[in-house]
Amino acid sequence: MSHESDNPVDQGRRGFLGVAAGFGAASLLGAAAGTAEAQPPAGGPPAAAAQAAAAPGPRLFRAEVEIRHCEVEGKVPDDLSGAFYRVGPDPQFPLRQGNIPFDGEGHVGMFRIKNGRVDYKTRYVRNQRWEAQDRAGRILFPMYRNPAMDDPSVKGLSRSTANTHIINHRNLLLALKEDSPPSALDLLTLDTVDPVYSFEGQLNSKTFTAHPKIDSRTGNMVAFGYESEGHGSDIVTAFEVTPQGRKVWEAKVKVPYVGMLHDFAVTDNYIVLYVIPMVMDQKQMDGGGIHWAWNPQGVTFFGAFRRGGDGKDAKWVQGPHRSATHVMGAWDDQGKIYVDVEMSESNPFPFMPMQDGSRWDPVRGTSHITRLSADFSRGAPKDYGIEQLAAWTGALPRQDDRYNTQPYRYGFLGSRDLTAADPRQANACYVRFDHATGKQDFWNAGPGASLAECCFAPRSATAAEGEGYLVGVVTRQNEGGRTDFVILDAQRLADGPLATVKLPVRNPGQVHGWWVREDQLPQA
Ligand code: V55
Ligand code: FE
């Protein structure tokens, strides 16, 4: 894991990373395993080799792949029909020194599953950034979310890498980066059909989150943008769109300070924002650096406001120094709000600079699933609750997405085997949390495996919560990074995959993935 630390004095602490699963470059882009990250390619001219060796991103892939009738070990369940989509950064050209693996152009993958057959296809998101750099043959947006560093030729173009998450809306596949509007793709061909999607002109924000939620009752998409009125803006715009695409609500609120608002929570009655001290650092950007730095003195704010309101009721509850990025599930109950997040004591991202120049701490940067709670029934509470739910580590939790806004029982997480005799050798695994019993069960992916974020696919649109399949991409680091796509019975993870789709190639990294049921897909 070359990005955590290269300093030998840190080896002791790095040993801990053998147990933890987190946001290391390797883990984010398809690894929760303790194996070394891929090495830069050997050979080539010395300058290119040096650049590759110093490149802060993942090994380049860039091959757009199509495989029909994939090889399957086991049997694809008859009642699993639809498509699994994934996206991650796959830099068009090696990242500039000082840049971070969150940059890099979005490369989308699709596993299309129907009648026991699996087809695999990948395409870059051909948006304005990709097209401009393709024509130029070089990087024109050299630094993560620092527009001042852009090549003058790209002024006015969308900066979106579209590399973070992917979600269907109406008959479109939206590829998302939180600093920009979505890019819209065709759900079946993966062709980019609208590089800067504006929700038919209804998007009243310069940005759009990577983590929209689907209302469990209405199917509406609930979303927001932060830095909504432009670079450094402290305005958040939240809104809601029907499945047919009509905007039915919007509100603007001011945040206590400009921090990374990567994910959010939506309940029946509330929008919840959690502000962490991953702060916008203009000085760092003026020096040619990235957008964010971690403020080791910063406090958190748990904020909530009513859905359907004008945002003036927004209340912010101050809390201790913490980080939380992704939400497993959230709900409200008579004014009490519960949000399950992956939470760490401090900066979870090894590649995000510490504002005081201190070294990144892998122990305090390790995340656990944690329940935040706050009682808004009598106005603003004076604090919010923080309760760690289990010892499993990991940073990309999921749930049965039909329960995005409701009380829920089952959560899923890519983690590392807690039961391993030698924690430094702990294999990657997918874990199911049962919040009703407080128990977890898991599938161990075996030695040399890295696991991308998993995704739940229901057996049918009306199946009970958690009844269906857990799907995810396994990178076999001990086979040159070859790809397996696994389909597990979500109620019997320990039994291992029902089907393993074996690809002969490695894969572009994944940040997030999304399942689209057959009935939500256009038919070819
Ligand atoms: C995240 C990922 C991003 C980003 C900001 O996982 C936050 C969190 C892949 O890009 O730009
Ligand atoms: Fe995310």
Coordinates of C-alpha atoms and ligand atoms in Angstrom, one line a residue:
M1 CA 0.0 0.0 0.0
S2 CA 2.5 2.5 -1.2
H3 CA 0.4 5.6 -0.4
E4 CA 0.0 5.1 3.3
S5 CA 3.7 5.7 4.2
D6 CA 7.0 4.9 2.8
N7 CA 8.9 5.7 6.0
P8 CA 10.4 2.6 7.6
V9 CA 9.9 4.0 11.1
D10 CA 6.1 3.7 10.4
Q11 CA 6.3 0.0 9.7
G12 CA 5.1 -0.9 13.2
R13 CA 1.9 1.1 12.8
R14 CA 1.5 0.1 9.2
G15 CA 1.3 -3.5 10.5
F16 CA -2.1 -2.4 11.8
L17 CA -3.2 -1.9 8.2
G18 CA -2.9 -5.6 7.8
V19 CA -6.1 -5.7 10.0
A20 CA -7.8 -2.5 9.0
A21 CA -9.8 -2.0 5.8
G22 CA -10.1 1.6 4.9
F23 CA -9.5 4.3 2.3
G24 CA -5.9 3.5 1.3
A25 CA -5.5 3.9 -2.5
A26 CA -5.5 0.1 -2.8
S27 CA -8.6 -0.4 -0.7
L28 CA -10.6 2.4 -2.3
L29 CA -9.8 1.2 -5.8
G30 CA -10.6 -2.5 -5.2
A31 CA -8.7 -3.7 -2.3
A32 CA -9.4 -4.6 1.3
A33 CA -6.5 -7.1 1.2
G34 CA -3.1 -6.9 2.7
T35 CA -1.4 -7.6 -0.5
A36 CA 1.0 -5.0 -2.0
E37 CA -0.4 -2.6 -4.6
A38 CA 0.4 -3.2 -8.2
Q39 CA 3.9 -2.2 -9.2
P40 CA 4.5 0.4 -12.0
P41 CA 5.2 -1.3 -15.3
A42 CA 8.8 -2.2 -16.0
G43 CA 10.7 -1.0 -19.0
G44 CA 9.9 2.0 -21.2
P45 CA 12.0 5.1 -21.5
P46 CA 13.6 6.3 -18.3
A47 CA 11.5 9.4 -18.1
A48 CA 8.3 7.5 -18.4
A49 CA 9.5 4.9 -15.9
A50 CA 10.4 7.6 -13.4
Q51 CA 7.0 9.2 -13.9
A52 CA 5.2 5.9 -13.5
A53 CA 7.3 5.1 -10.4
A54 CA 6.3 8.5 -8.9
A55 CA 2.7 8.5 -10.1
P56 CA 0.4 9.0 -7.2
G57 CA -2.5 7.1 -8.8
P58 CA -3.3 3.5 -9.5
R59 CA -1.6 1.6 -12.3
L60 CA -3.1 2.7 -15.6
F61 CA -5.6 0.4 -17.2
R62 CA -7.4 2.4 -20.0
A63 CA -8.5 -0.7 -22.0
E64 CA -12.2 -0.5 -22.8
V65 CA -13.3 -4.1 -22.6
E66 CA -16.2 -6.1 -24.0
I67 CA -16.7 -9.8 -23.3
R68 CA -19.9 -11.6 -24.3
H69 CA -21.0 -14.8 -22.8
C70 CA -18.6 -14.6 -19.9
E71 CA -17.1 -17.8 -18.3
V72 CA -19.1 -18.6 -15.2
E73 CA -18.1 -21.0 -12.4
G74 CA -21.2 -22.3 -10.5
K75 CA -24.7 -21.1 -11.6
V76 CA -26.1 -17.6 -12.0
P77 CA -29.5 -17.7 -10.1
D78 CA -32.5 -17.8 -12.4
D79 CA -34.1 -14.9 -10.5
L80 CA -31.2 -12.6 -10.8
S81 CA -31.8 -10.3 -13.8
G82 CA -30.5 -6.8 -14.4
A83 CA -27.2 -5.0 -14.5
F84 CA -24.4 -4.3 -12.0
Y85 CA -22.7 -1.0 -12.8
R86 CA -19.4 0.2 -11.3
V87 CA -17.2 3.2 -11.7
G88 CA -13.8 4.4 -10.6
P89 CA -10.9 6.6 -11.7
D90 CA -8.7 5.3 -14.5
P91 CA -6.4 8.2 -15.3
Q92 CA -6.2 8.9 -19.1
F93 CA -2.6 10.0 -18.5
P94 CA -0.4 9.4 -15.4
L95 CA -1.5 11.7 -12.5
R96 CA 0.7 14.7 -11.8
Q97 CA 3.0 14.5 -8.7
G98 CA 1.1 15.9 -5.7
N99 CA -2.3 14.8 -7.1
I100 CA -4.4 12.1 -5.4
P101 CA -6.1 8.9 -6.5
F102 CA -9.5 10.6 -6.2
D103 CA -8.6 12.3 -9.5
G104 CA -8.5 10.3 -12.8
E105 CA -11.2 9.9 -15.4
G106 CA -14.2 7.8 -14.7
H107 CA -14.2 4.4 -16.3
V108 CA -17.6 2.6 -16.1
G109 CA -18.1 -1.2 -16.0
M110 CA -21.3 -3.2 -16.5
F111 CA -22.1 -6.8 -15.8
R112 CA -25.3 -7.5 -17.7
I113 CA -27.1 -10.5 -16.2
K114 CA -30.1 -12.2 -17.9
N115 CA -31.2 -15.8 -18.2
G116 CA -28.1 -17.1 -16.6
R117 CA -25.9 -15.3 -19.1
V118 CA -23.4 -12.6 -18.2
D119 CA -21.9 -10.0 -20.5
Y120 CA -19.2 -7.6 -19.4
K121 CA -18.6 -4.2 -20.9
T122 CA -16.6 -1.1 -19.9
R123 CA -16.4 2.4 -21.3
Y124 CA -14.8 5.7 -20.3
V125 CA -17.3 8.5 -19.6
R126 CA -16.7 10.6 -22.6
N127 CA -17.5 13.9 -21.1
Q128 CA -16.0 17.4 -21.7
R129 CA -12.9 16.7 -19.7
W130 CA -12.2 13.3 -21.3
E131 CA -12.8 14.7 -24.9
A132 CA -10.6 17.7 -24.3
Q133 CA -7.7 15.7 -22.9
D134 CA -8.1 13.0 -25.6
R135 CA -7.7 15.7 -28.3
A136 CA -4.8 17.3 -26.5
G137 CA -3.1 14.0 -25.7
R138 CA -2.2 15.2 -22.2
I139 CA -3.6 16.2 -18.8
L140 CA -5.4 19.6 -18.9
F141 CA -6.9 19.4 -15.4
P142 CA -3.7 18.6 -13.4
M143 CA -4.8 18.9 -9.8
Y144 CA -7.8 17.5 -7.9
R145 CA -10.5 20.2 -7.6
N146 CA -8.1 23.0 -8.1
P147 CA -9.4 25.0 -11.2
A148 CA -6.6 27.6 -11.0
M149 CA -4.2 24.9 -12.2
D150 CA -6.3 24.1 -15.3
D151 CA -4.9 24.6 -18.8
P152 CA -6.3 27.9 -20.1
S153 CA -7.8 26.0 -23.1
V154 CA -10.4 24.2 -20.9
K155 CA -11.9 27.4 -19.4
G156 CA -15.7 27.0 -19.1
L157 CA -15.7 23.2 -19.6
S158 CA -17.0 20.9 -16.9
R159 CA -14.2 19.6 -14.7
S160 CA -16.1 16.4 -13.8
T161 CA -14.1 13.2 -13.8
A162 CA -17.5 11.3 -13.3
N163 CA -15.4 8.8 -11.4
T164 CA -17.2 8.3 -8.0
H165 CA -20.7 6.7 -8.3
I166 CA -23.2 5.7 -10.8
I167 CA -26.9 5.5 -10.5
N168 CA -29.9 5.1 -12.8
H169 CA -32.4 7.9 -13.1
R170 CA -35.3 7.5 -15.5
N171 CA -33.8 5.9 -18.6
L172 CA -30.3 7.2 -17.9
L173 CA -27.2 6.1 -16.1
L174 CA -25.7 9.1 -14.2
A175 CA -21.9 9.0 -13.6
L176 CA -21.2 11.3 -10.7
K177 CA -18.4 13.5 -9.3
E178 CA -19.4 15.8 -6.4
D179 CA -17.8 19.0 -7.9
S180 CA -19.9 19.0 -11.0
P181 CA -23.3 18.1 -12.6
P182 CA -23.7 14.4 -13.6
S183 CA -22.7 12.9 -16.9
A184 CA -25.5 10.9 -18.5
L185 CA -24.9 7.5 -20.2
D186 CA -27.0 5.1 -22.1
L187 CA -27.9 2.2 -19.7
L188 CA -27.2 -0.5 -22.3
T189 CA -24.4 0.8 -24.6
L190 CA -22.6 3.0 -22.0
D191 CA -22.3 5.7 -24.6
T192 CA -22.2 9.2 -23.1
V193 CA -25.4 10.9 -24.2
D194 CA -25.3 14.1 -22.2
P195 CA -21.9 15.1 -20.8
V196 CA -23.3 17.8 -18.5
Y197 CA -26.8 16.6 -17.3
S198 CA -29.0 19.3 -15.9
F199 CA -32.2 17.4 -15.1
E200 CA -33.8 19.1 -18.1
G201 CA -32.7 22.5 -16.8
Q202 CA -34.0 22.0 -13.3
L203 CA -30.5 21.6 -11.6
N204 CA -30.1 24.8 -9.6
S205 CA -26.7 24.0 -8.3
K206 CA -23.2 24.0 -9.8
T207 CA -22.5 20.7 -8.2
F208 CA -24.3 17.4 -7.6
T209 CA -23.5 14.8 -4.9
A210 CA -22.0 11.3 -5.7
H211 CA -24.6 9.9 -3.2
P212 CA -28.2 10.6 -4.1
K213 CA -30.8 8.6 -2.2
I214 CA -34.0 6.9 -3.3
D215 CA -37.0 7.6 -1.1
S216 CA -38.3 4.3 0.0
R217 CA -42.0 5.3 -0.2
T218 CA -42.1 7.4 -3.4
G219 CA -39.1 6.3 -5.4
N220 CA -38.1 10.0 -5.7
M221 CA -34.4 10.8 -6.0
V222 CA -33.3 13.0 -3.1
A223 CA -30.0 14.8 -3.8
F224 CA -27.9 17.8 -2.9
G225 CA -24.9 19.8 -4.1
Y226 CA -22.3 21.4 -1.8
E227 CA -20.1 24.4 -2.8
S228 CA -23.3 24.7 -4.7
E229 CA -22.9 28.3 -5.8
G230 CA -19.4 27.9 -7.0
H231 CA -15.8 27.1 -5.8
G232 CA -15.7 27.6 -2.0
S233 CA -19.4 28.4 -1.6
D234 CA -20.9 27.6 1.8
I235 CA -24.3 27.0 0.3
V236 CA -25.8 23.5 0.0
T237 CA -28.8 23.0 -2.3
A238 CA -31.0 20.0 -1.6
F239 CA -33.8 18.9 -3.9
E240 CA -36.0 16.0 -4.8
V241 CA -37.0 14.7 -8.2
T242 CA -39.7 12.2 -9.1
P243 CA -38.9 9.0 -10.9
Q244 CA -40.4 10.7 -14.0
G245 CA -37.9 13.6 -13.6
R246 CA -39.9 16.4 -12.2
K247 CA -38.4 18.5 -9.4
V248 CA -40.8 18.7 -6.5
W249 CA -38.8 20.4 -3.8
E250 CA -35.7 22.4 -3.3
A251 CA -34.1 24.3 -0.3
K252 CA -30.8 26.1 0.2
V253 CA -28.9 26.0 3.6
K254 CA -25.7 27.5 4.8
V255 CA -23.1 25.2 6.3
P256 CA -21.0 26.1 9.4
Y257 CA -17.8 25.8 7.4
V258 CA -16.8 24.5 4.0
G259 CA -15.9 20.8 4.5
M260 CA -16.2 17.7 2.4
L261 CA -19.9 16.7 2.3
H262 CA -19.3 13.5 0.4
D263 CA -22.4 11.6 1.5
F264 CA -25.6 12.6 3.3
A265 CA -28.6 10.9 5.0
V266 CA -32.3 11.2 4.1
T267 CA -35.1 10.0 6.3
D268 CA -38.9 10.2 6.0
N269 CA -38.8 13.8 7.4
Y270 CA -35.2 15.1 7.4
I271 CA -32.2 15.8 5.3
V272 CA -29.1 15.2 7.4
L273 CA -25.6 16.7 6.6
Y274 CA -22.5 15.8 8.6
V275 CA -19.7 18.3 8.3
I276 CA -16.2 17.0 9.0
P277 CA -12.9 18.9 9.3
M278 CA -11.8 17.9 5.8
V279 CA -11.7 21.6 5.0
M280 CA -11.3 23.5 1.8
D281 CA -7.8 24.9 1.9
Q282 CA -7.4 27.9 -0.4
K283 CA -3.8 28.5 0.6
Q284 CA -2.9 24.9 -0.3
M285 CA -4.6 25.4 -3.7
D286 CA -2.8 28.7 -4.2
G287 CA 0.4 26.7 -3.8
G288 CA -0.7 24.3 -6.6
G289 CA -2.2 21.7 -4.2
I290 CA -5.5 19.8 -3.9
H291 CA -8.8 21.1 -2.6
W292 CA -8.8 19.5 0.8
A293 CA -6.7 19.3 3.9
W294 CA -7.5 17.8 7.3
N295 CA -7.8 20.3 10.2
P296 CA -6.6 18.4 13.3
Q297 CA -8.3 20.9 15.6
G298 CA -11.6 20.9 13.7
V299 CA -15.0 20.0 15.2
T300 CA -17.9 18.2 13.5
F301 CA -21.5 19.4 12.9
F302 CA -24.5 17.2 12.7
G303 CA -27.1 19.2 10.8
A304 CA -30.7 18.5 9.9
F305 CA -33.5 20.3 8.2
R306 CA -37.0 19.3 7.2
R307 CA -37.8 17.8 3.8
G308 CA -40.4 19.9 2.0
G309 CA -39.4 23.1 4.0
D310 CA -37.5 26.2 3.0
G311 CA -34.2 25.2 4.9
K312 CA -34.7 28.0 7.5
D313 CA -35.2 25.4 10.2
A314 CA -31.7 23.9 9.7
K315 CA -30.0 23.2 13.0
W316 CA -26.4 22.4 13.5
V317 CA -25.2 20.3 16.5
Q318 CA -21.5 20.6 17.3
G319 CA -19.6 17.4 18.1
P320 CA -16.1 16.1 18.7
H321 CA -13.3 15.8 16.2
R322 CA -14.2 12.8 14.0
S323 CA -14.5 11.8 10.4
A324 CA -17.4 10.0 8.7
T325 CA -17.9 9.7 5.0
H326 CA -20.4 7.0 4.0
V327 CA -23.8 6.2 5.3
M328 CA -25.0 2.6 5.7
G329 CA -28.6 3.5 6.6
A330 CA -30.7 6.2 8.3
W331 CA -34.2 6.8 9.6
D332 CA -36.1 9.0 11.9
D333 CA -38.6 8.2 14.7
Q334 CA -40.7 10.9 16.3
G335 CA -38.0 13.6 15.9
K336 CA -35.1 11.3 16.7
I337 CA -32.7 10.9 13.9
Y338 CA -30.4 7.9 13.5
V339 CA -27.6 7.7 11.0
D340 CA -25.2 4.7 10.7
V341 CA -21.9 5.7 9.2
E342 CA -18.3 4.5 8.9
M343 CA -16.5 6.7 11.3
S344 CA -12.9 7.2 12.3
E345 CA -11.3 9.4 14.9
S346 CA -9.3 11.4 12.4
N347 CA -8.5 11.7 8.7
P348 CA -9.3 8.4 7.0
F349 CA -7.6 9.2 3.7
P350 CA -3.8 8.6 3.7
F351 CA -3.3 10.9 0.7
M352 CA -5.1 13.9 2.2
P353 CA -2.6 16.4 3.7
M354 CA -2.7 17.2 7.4
Q355 CA -3.0 20.9 7.9
D356 CA -0.4 20.9 10.7
G357 CA 2.0 18.9 8.7
S358 CA 1.7 15.9 11.0
R359 CA 2.0 12.4 9.7
W360 CA -1.2 10.5 8.7
D361 CA -2.2 8.1 11.5
P362 CA -3.4 4.7 10.3
V363 CA -4.9 3.8 13.7
R364 CA -7.0 7.0 14.1
G365 CA -7.8 6.8 10.4
T366 CA -9.5 3.4 10.6
S367 CA -13.2 3.3 10.3
H368 CA -15.9 1.3 12.1
I369 CA -19.7 1.3 11.6
T370 CA -21.0 3.8 14.1
R371 CA -24.5 4.9 14.9
L372 CA -25.0 8.7 15.2
S373 CA -28.2 9.8 16.9
A374 CA -29.7 13.2 17.7
D375 CA -33.1 14.2 19.2
F376 CA -34.7 17.1 17.2
S377 CA -38.1 16.6 18.8
R378 CA -37.8 19.7 21.0
G379 CA -35.6 21.9 18.8
A380 CA -31.9 21.6 18.5
P381 CA -30.2 19.1 20.9
K382 CA -27.0 20.2 22.5
D383 CA -25.0 17.2 21.4
Y384 CA -25.4 14.0 19.3
G385 CA -24.7 10.4 20.2
I386 CA -21.8 8.3 18.9
E387 CA -22.0 4.5 19.3
Q388 CA -19.6 2.0 17.6
L389 CA -21.7 -1.0 16.5
A390 CA -19.0 -3.7 15.9
A391 CA -15.3 -4.3 15.7
W392 CA -15.2 -4.9 11.9
T393 CA -13.2 -2.2 10.0
G394 CA -14.1 -0.8 6.7
A395 CA -15.2 2.3 4.8
L396 CA -17.7 1.5 2.1
P397 CA -21.0 0.3 3.8
R398 CA -24.1 -0.5 1.9
Q399 CA -27.7 -1.6 2.6
D400 CA -30.7 -3.0 0.7
D401 CA -31.2 0.3 -1.2
R402 CA -35.0 -0.1 -1.0
Y403 CA -34.5 1.0 2.6
N404 CA -32.5 4.2 2.0
T405 CA -34.9 6.4 4.2
Q406 CA -36.4 3.8 6.6
P407 CA -35.5 1.8 9.7
Y408 CA -33.5 -1.2 8.3
R409 CA -32.1 -4.5 9.6
Y410 CA -29.3 -5.5 7.2
G411 CA -26.1 -3.7 6.3
F412 CA -23.1 -4.9 4.2
L413 CA -19.4 -4.0 4.4
G414 CA -16.2 -4.9 2.7
S415 CA -13.8 -5.6 5.6
R416 CA -11.0 -7.9 6.7
D417 CA -11.4 -11.2 8.5
L418 CA -11.7 -10.5 12.2
T419 CA -11.2 -14.2 13.0
A420 CA -7.9 -14.6 11.3
A421 CA -5.2 -16.2 13.5
D422 CA -2.6 -13.7 12.3
P423 CA -4.3 -10.3 11.9
R424 CA -1.6 -9.2 9.5
Q425 CA -2.7 -12.0 7.1
A426 CA -6.4 -11.3 7.4
N427 CA -8.1 -11.8 4.1
A428 CA -10.6 -9.5 2.6
C429 CA -14.3 -10.4 3.3
Y430 CA -17.8 -9.2 2.8
V431 CA -19.7 -8.9 6.0
R432 CA -23.5 -8.7 6.7
F433 CA -24.6 -6.8 9.8
D434 CA -27.9 -7.9 11.3
H435 CA -28.9 -4.9 13.4
A436 CA -31.8 -6.9 14.9
T437 CA -29.6 -9.5 16.5
G438 CA -26.3 -7.5 16.6
K439 CA -24.6 -10.4 14.9
Q440 CA -22.4 -10.4 11.8
D441 CA -21.7 -13.1 9.3
F442 CA -19.2 -13.0 6.4
W443 CA -17.6 -14.5 3.4
N444 CA -13.8 -14.7 3.3
A445 CA -12.5 -14.1 -0.2
G446 CA -9.3 -16.0 0.3
P447 CA -5.6 -15.1 0.1
G448 CA -4.5 -12.4 -2.3
A449 CA -8.0 -11.1 -2.9
S450 CA -9.0 -7.4 -2.9
L451 CA -12.7 -6.6 -2.7
A452 CA -14.4 -3.6 -4.2
E453 CA -17.5 -2.2 -2.6
C454 CA -20.3 -4.8 -2.6
C455 CA -23.9 -4.1 -3.7
F456 CA -27.2 -5.8 -2.7
A457 CA -29.5 -7.0 -5.5
P458 CA -33.1 -8.0 -4.3
R459 CA -34.5 -11.4 -5.5
S460 CA -37.4 -9.4 -6.9
A461 CA -38.8 -5.8 -6.5
T462 CA -41.0 -7.0 -3.7
A463 CA -38.7 -9.4 -1.9
A464 CA -38.3 -9.0 1.9
E465 CA -35.4 -6.9 3.1
G466 CA -32.1 -8.6 2.5
E467 CA -33.6 -11.4 0.5
G468 CA -31.5 -11.6 -2.6
Y469 CA -27.9 -11.5 -3.6
L470 CA -24.7 -9.7 -2.7
V471 CA -22.6 -8.9 -5.7
G472 CA -19.1 -7.5 -6.0
V473 CA -15.8 -7.5 -7.8
V474 CA -12.8 -9.4 -6.6
T475 CA -9.3 -8.5 -7.7
R476 CA -7.0 -11.4 -7.6
Q477 CA -3.7 -9.7 -6.7
N478 CA -2.0 -13.0 -6.7
E479 CA -3.1 -13.5 -10.4
G480 CA -1.8 -10.2 -11.7
G481 CA -4.9 -8.4 -10.8
R482 CA -7.3 -10.7 -12.7
T483 CA -11.0 -10.0 -12.1
D484 CA -13.7 -12.2 -10.6
F485 CA -17.3 -11.0 -10.2
V486 CA -19.0 -12.9 -7.4
I487 CA -22.7 -13.5 -6.7
L488 CA -23.5 -14.6 -3.1
D489 CA -26.7 -15.4 -1.4
A490 CA -27.0 -12.4 0.8
Q491 CA -28.6 -14.6 3.5
R492 CA -25.9 -17.2 3.4
L493 CA -22.6 -15.3 2.8
A494 CA -20.5 -18.0 4.6
D495 CA -21.6 -20.6 1.9
G496 CA -19.5 -18.7 -0.6
P497 CA -20.4 -17.6 -4.2
L498 CA -23.3 -19.2 -6.0
A499 CA -21.6 -18.0 -9.2
T500 CA -18.1 -16.6 -10.0
V501 CA -17.8 -14.8 -13.3
K502 CA -14.2 -15.2 -14.3
L503 CA -12.7 -12.5 -16.4
P504 CA -9.4 -13.0 -18.2
V505 CA -8.4 -9.3 -17.5
R506 CA -7.8 -7.0 -14.6
N507 CA -10.2 -4.1 -14.0
P508 CA -10.2 -0.3 -13.7
G509 CA -10.5 0.6 -10.1
Q510 CA -13.9 1.0 -8.5
V511 CA -15.2 3.5 -6.0
H512 CA -18.9 2.7 -6.0
G513 CA -21.3 0.3 -7.7
W514 CA -25.0 0.1 -8.3
W515 CA -27.5 -2.6 -9.1
V516 CA -30.3 -1.9 -11.6
R517 CA -33.2 -4.4 -11.8
E518 CA -34.4 -5.8 -15.1
D519 CA -37.7 -3.9 -14.8
Q520 CA -35.7 -0.6 -14.6
L521 CA -33.7 -1.3 -17.7
P522 CA -34.7 -0.3 -21.3
Q523 CA -35.1 -3.5 -23.3
A524 CA -32.7 -3.8 -26.2
Ligands
V55_1 C1 -14.6 10.4 -2.0 C2 -14.3 10.0 -3.2 C3 -14.0 10.9 -4.2 C4 -14.0 12.3 -3.9 C5 -14.4 12.7 -2.7 O1 -14.9 8.3 -0.9 C6 -14.7 11.8 -1.7 C7 -14.9 9.5 -0.9 C8 -13.4 9.3 -5.9 O2 -13.6 10.6 -5.5 O3 -13.7 13.2 -4.9
FE2 FE -18.7 7.7 -1.8

